[in-house]
Amino acid sequence: MLLTKKSEYALLSLVSIAQSTTPKNVEQLSTELNISKSFLAKILQNLAKNNILNSYKGNNGGFTLKKPCEELTIFEITTIAEQKFPTVFECTTSTETCEGNKDGKCTIFPLLNNLQFKINDFLNQLTLKDIL
């Protein structure tokens, strides 16, 4: 599956934020999780822009969850973190863009498509609350 450090760091940050009673800022999370501050800041701002996090400025600023943990699916989080749908293989998005689909006779696409469906379903059923 094409998930990167963006998804990993987003999930780790959201778990930490969810377990906190006060907003957590980038500096705190960066230190706690041993993640580059600038890279983490981009991920958190993207999550805030896409209504996963509230962002507060100032001395007591930081991030809090915008929705309850049980409403945040892992599919939604990873899609926002990656800025695209998580895919099993590049060709699972469409047979039309698959280089191996000569004359529309790709024999593995049904398998990959089925796998993609199952992964999407699994990630949509799994919530942040489930991994806390």
PDB file of C-alpha atoms in Angstrom:
ATOM      1  CA  MET A   1       0.000   0.000   0.000  1.00  0.00           C
ATOM      2  CA  LEU A   2       1.312   3.431  -0.854  1.00  0.00           C
ATOM      3  CA  LEU A   3       1.232   5.045   2.563  1.00  0.00           C
ATOM      4  CA  THR A   4       4.185   7.174   3.546  1.00  0.00           C
ATOM      5  CA  LYS A   5       5.623   8.818   6.634  1.00  0.00           C
ATOM      6  CA  LYS A   6       2.924  11.461   6.209  1.00  0.00           C
ATOM      7  CA  SER A   7       0.240   8.968   7.229  1.00  0.00           C
ATOM      8  CA  GLU A   8       2.359   7.508  10.006  1.00  0.00           C
ATOM      9  CA  TYR A   9       3.137  10.931  11.460  1.00  0.00           C
ATOM     10  CA  ALA A  10      -0.458  12.095  11.078  1.00  0.00           C
ATOM     11  CA  LEU A  11      -1.729   9.064  12.986  1.00  0.00           C
ATOM     12  CA  LEU A  12       0.931   9.320  15.709  1.00  0.00           C
ATOM     13  CA  SER A  13       0.170  13.026  16.143  1.00  0.00           C
ATOM     14  CA  LEU A  14      -3.576  12.494  16.263  1.00  0.00           C
ATOM     15  CA  VAL A  15      -3.205   9.788  18.908  1.00  0.00           C
ATOM     16  CA  SER A  16      -1.088  12.130  21.039  1.00  0.00           C
ATOM     17  CA  ILE A  17      -3.491  15.029  20.550  1.00  0.00           C
ATOM     18  CA  ALA A  18      -6.505  12.837  21.357  1.00  0.00           C
ATOM     19  CA  GLN A  19      -4.906  11.700  24.608  1.00  0.00           C
ATOM     20  CA  SER A  20      -4.168  15.251  25.739  1.00  0.00           C
ATOM     21  CA  THR A  21      -6.520  17.448  27.739  1.00  0.00           C
ATOM     22  CA  THR A  22      -4.924  20.631  26.373  1.00  0.00           C
ATOM     23  CA  PRO A  23      -3.905  21.718  22.864  1.00  0.00           C
ATOM     24  CA  LYS A  24      -0.566  20.336  21.696  1.00  0.00           C
ATOM     25  CA  ASN A  25       1.698  22.488  19.588  1.00  0.00           C
ATOM     26  CA  VAL A  26       4.142  21.463  16.865  1.00  0.00           C
ATOM     27  CA  GLU A  27       7.147  21.882  19.151  1.00  0.00           C
ATOM     28  CA  GLN A  28       5.706  19.513  21.771  1.00  0.00           C
ATOM     29  CA  LEU A  29       4.680  16.908  19.216  1.00  0.00           C
ATOM     30  CA  SER A  30       7.953  17.142  17.326  1.00  0.00           C
ATOM     31  CA  THR A  31       9.930  16.500  20.508  1.00  0.00           C
ATOM     32  CA  GLU A  32       7.599  13.799  21.815  1.00  0.00           C
ATOM     33  CA  LEU A  33       7.476  11.881  18.534  1.00  0.00           C
ATOM     34  CA  ASN A  34      11.015  12.685  17.337  1.00  0.00           C
ATOM     35  CA  ILE A  35       9.739  14.088  14.039  1.00  0.00           C
ATOM     36  CA  SER A  36      11.091  17.014  12.030  1.00  0.00           C
ATOM     37  CA  LYS A  37       9.273  20.148  13.201  1.00  0.00           C
ATOM     38  CA  SER A  38       8.890  21.659   9.722  1.00  0.00           C
ATOM     39  CA  PHE A  39       7.617  18.400   8.175  1.00  0.00           C
ATOM     40  CA  LEU A  40       5.188  17.840  11.048  1.00  0.00           C
ATOM     41  CA  ALA A  41       3.921  21.435  10.830  1.00  0.00           C
ATOM     42  CA  LYS A  42       2.922  20.889   7.183  1.00  0.00           C
ATOM     43  CA  ILE A  43       1.082  17.673   8.040  1.00  0.00           C
ATOM     44  CA  LEU A  44      -0.800  19.261  10.957  1.00  0.00           C
ATOM     45  CA  GLN A  45      -1.730  22.365   8.960  1.00  0.00           C
ATOM     46  CA  ASN A  46      -3.108  20.110   6.225  1.00  0.00           C
ATOM     47  CA  LEU A  47      -5.160  18.184   8.802  1.00  0.00           C
ATOM     48  CA  ALA A  48      -6.459  21.491  10.196  1.00  0.00           C
ATOM     49  CA  LYS A  49      -7.285  22.798   6.717  1.00  0.00           C
ATOM     50  CA  ASN A  50      -9.301  19.627   6.073  1.00  0.00           C
ATOM     51  CA  ASN A  51     -11.360  19.805   9.283  1.00  0.00           C
ATOM     52  CA  ILE A  52      -9.582  17.097  11.267  1.00  0.00           C
ATOM     53  CA  LEU A  53      -7.926  19.486  13.724  1.00  0.00           C
ATOM     54  CA  ASN A  54      -8.658  22.840  15.320  1.00  0.00           C
ATOM     55  CA  SER A  55      -5.660  25.155  15.236  1.00  0.00           C
ATOM     56  CA  TYR A  56      -5.107  27.759  17.956  1.00  0.00           C
ATOM     57  CA  LYS A  57      -2.472  30.498  17.819  1.00  0.00           C
ATOM     58  CA  GLY A  58      -0.603  32.123  20.672  1.00  0.00           C
ATOM     59  CA  ASN A  59       1.304  31.054  23.775  1.00  0.00           C
ATOM     60  CA  ASN A  60      -1.263  28.435  24.746  1.00  0.00           C
ATOM     61  CA  GLY A  61      -1.975  27.530  21.142  1.00  0.00           C
ATOM     62  CA  GLY A  62      -1.710  24.224  19.439  1.00  0.00           C
ATOM     63  CA  PHE A  63      -4.006  21.606  17.989  1.00  0.00           C
ATOM     64  CA  THR A  64      -7.069  19.758  19.226  1.00  0.00           C
ATOM     65  CA  LEU A  65      -9.331  17.279  17.466  1.00  0.00           C
ATOM     66  CA  LYS A  66     -12.207  18.865  15.595  1.00  0.00           C
ATOM     67  CA  LYS A  67     -14.309  15.684  15.674  1.00  0.00           C
ATOM     68  CA  PRO A  68     -14.672  12.874  18.198  1.00  0.00           C
ATOM     69  CA  CYS A  69     -12.222   9.987  17.712  1.00  0.00           C
ATOM     70  CA  GLU A  70     -15.001   7.592  16.734  1.00  0.00           C
ATOM     71  CA  GLU A  71     -15.920   9.829  13.786  1.00  0.00           C
ATOM     72  CA  LEU A  72     -12.404   9.979  12.320  1.00  0.00           C
ATOM     73  CA  THR A  73     -11.771   7.033  10.039  1.00  0.00           C
ATOM     74  CA  ILE A  74      -8.269   5.888   9.217  1.00  0.00           C
ATOM     75  CA  PHE A  75      -9.234   6.095   5.530  1.00  0.00           C
ATOM     76  CA  GLU A  76     -10.142   9.781   5.915  1.00  0.00           C
ATOM     77  CA  ILE A  77      -6.960  10.556   7.865  1.00  0.00           C
ATOM     78  CA  THR A  78      -4.619   8.764   5.474  1.00  0.00           C
ATOM     79  CA  THR A  79      -6.327  10.220   2.408  1.00  0.00           C
ATOM     80  CA  ILE A  80      -5.890  13.731   3.781  1.00  0.00           C
ATOM     81  CA  ALA A  81      -2.321  13.087   4.959  1.00  0.00           C
ATOM     82  CA  GLU A  82      -1.261  11.606   1.620  1.00  0.00           C
ATOM     83  CA  GLN A  83      -3.354  14.125  -0.340  1.00  0.00           C
ATOM     84  CA  LYS A  84      -4.652  11.244  -2.451  1.00  0.00           C
ATOM     85  CA  PHE A  85      -6.499   7.970  -1.979  1.00  0.00           C
ATOM     86  CA  PRO A  86      -4.283   5.208  -0.603  1.00  0.00           C
ATOM     87  CA  THR A  87      -3.828   2.657  -3.370  1.00  0.00           C
ATOM     88  CA  VAL A  88      -2.505  -0.895  -3.434  1.00  0.00           C
ATOM     89  CA  PHE A  89      -0.797  -0.426  -6.790  1.00  0.00           C
ATOM     90  CA  GLU A  90      -0.721   2.508  -9.175  1.00  0.00           C
ATOM     91  CA  CYS A  91      -2.982   0.726 -11.655  1.00  0.00           C
ATOM     92  CA  THR A  92      -5.781   0.110  -9.143  1.00  0.00           C
ATOM     93  CA  THR A  93      -7.197   3.553  -9.792  1.00  0.00           C
ATOM     94  CA  SER A  94      -8.064   2.781 -13.418  1.00  0.00           C
ATOM     95  CA  THR A  95      -7.402   0.161 -16.069  1.00  0.00           C
ATOM     96  CA  GLU A  96      -7.191   2.982 -18.627  1.00  0.00           C
ATOM     97  CA  THR A  97      -3.932   4.297 -17.141  1.00  0.00           C
ATOM     98  CA  CYS A  98      -2.415   0.855 -16.569  1.00  0.00           C
ATOM     99  CA  GLU A  99       0.585   0.306 -18.840  1.00  0.00           C
ATOM    100  CA  GLY A 100       0.155  -3.466 -18.571  1.00  0.00           C
ATOM    101  CA  ASN A 101      -3.435  -3.389 -19.808  1.00  0.00           C
ATOM    102  CA  LYS A 102      -2.704  -4.141 -23.432  1.00  0.00           C
ATOM    103  CA  ASP A 103      -5.920  -4.425 -25.448  1.00  0.00           C
ATOM    104  CA  GLY A 104      -8.012  -4.244 -22.239  1.00  0.00           C
ATOM    105  CA  LYS A 105      -6.902  -7.714 -21.160  1.00  0.00           C
ATOM    106  CA  CYS A 106      -5.281  -7.143 -17.781  1.00  0.00           C
ATOM    107  CA  THR A 107      -5.649 -10.399 -15.908  1.00  0.00           C
ATOM    108  CA  ILE A 108      -4.547  -9.126 -12.503  1.00  0.00           C
ATOM    109  CA  PHE A 109      -6.718  -5.993 -12.327  1.00  0.00           C
ATOM    110  CA  PRO A 110      -9.747  -7.838 -10.875  1.00  0.00           C
ATOM    111  CA  LEU A 111      -7.555  -9.210  -8.075  1.00  0.00           C
ATOM    112  CA  LEU A 112      -5.978  -5.817  -7.349  1.00  0.00           C
ATOM    113  CA  ASN A 113      -9.315  -4.055  -7.544  1.00  0.00           C
ATOM    114  CA  ASN A 114     -10.832  -6.540  -5.081  1.00  0.00           C
ATOM    115  CA  LEU A 115      -7.878  -6.080  -2.729  1.00  0.00           C
ATOM    116  CA  GLN A 116      -8.234  -2.297  -2.986  1.00  0.00           C
ATOM    117  CA  PHE A 117     -11.930  -2.526  -2.136  1.00  0.00           C
ATOM    118  CA  LYS A 118     -11.186  -4.647   0.942  1.00  0.00           C
ATOM    119  CA  ILE A 119      -8.455  -2.294   2.152  1.00  0.00           C
ATOM    120  CA  ASN A 120     -10.673   0.768   1.645  1.00  0.00           C
ATOM    121  CA  ASP A 121     -13.489  -0.960   3.522  1.00  0.00           C
ATOM    122  CA  PHE A 122     -11.150  -1.924   6.376  1.00  0.00           C
ATOM    123  CA  LEU A 123      -9.708   1.603   6.661  1.00  0.00           C
ATOM    124  CA  ASN A 124     -13.215   3.098   6.578  1.00  0.00           C
ATOM    125  CA  GLN A 125     -14.368   0.846   9.419  1.00  0.00           C
ATOM    126  CA  LEU A 126     -11.309   1.516  11.575  1.00  0.00           C
ATOM    127  CA  THR A 127     -11.416   4.775  13.548  1.00  0.00           C
ATOM    128  CA  LEU A 128      -8.934   6.763  15.560  1.00  0.00           C
ATOM    129  CA  LYS A 129     -10.735   5.538  18.669  1.00  0.00           C
ATOM    130  CA  ASP A 130      -9.931   1.954  17.655  1.00  0.00           C
ATOM    131  CA  ILE A 131      -6.192   2.612  17.664  1.00  0.00           C
ATOM    132  CA  LEU A 132      -6.073   4.609  20.892  1.00  0.00           C
TER     133      LEU A 132
END
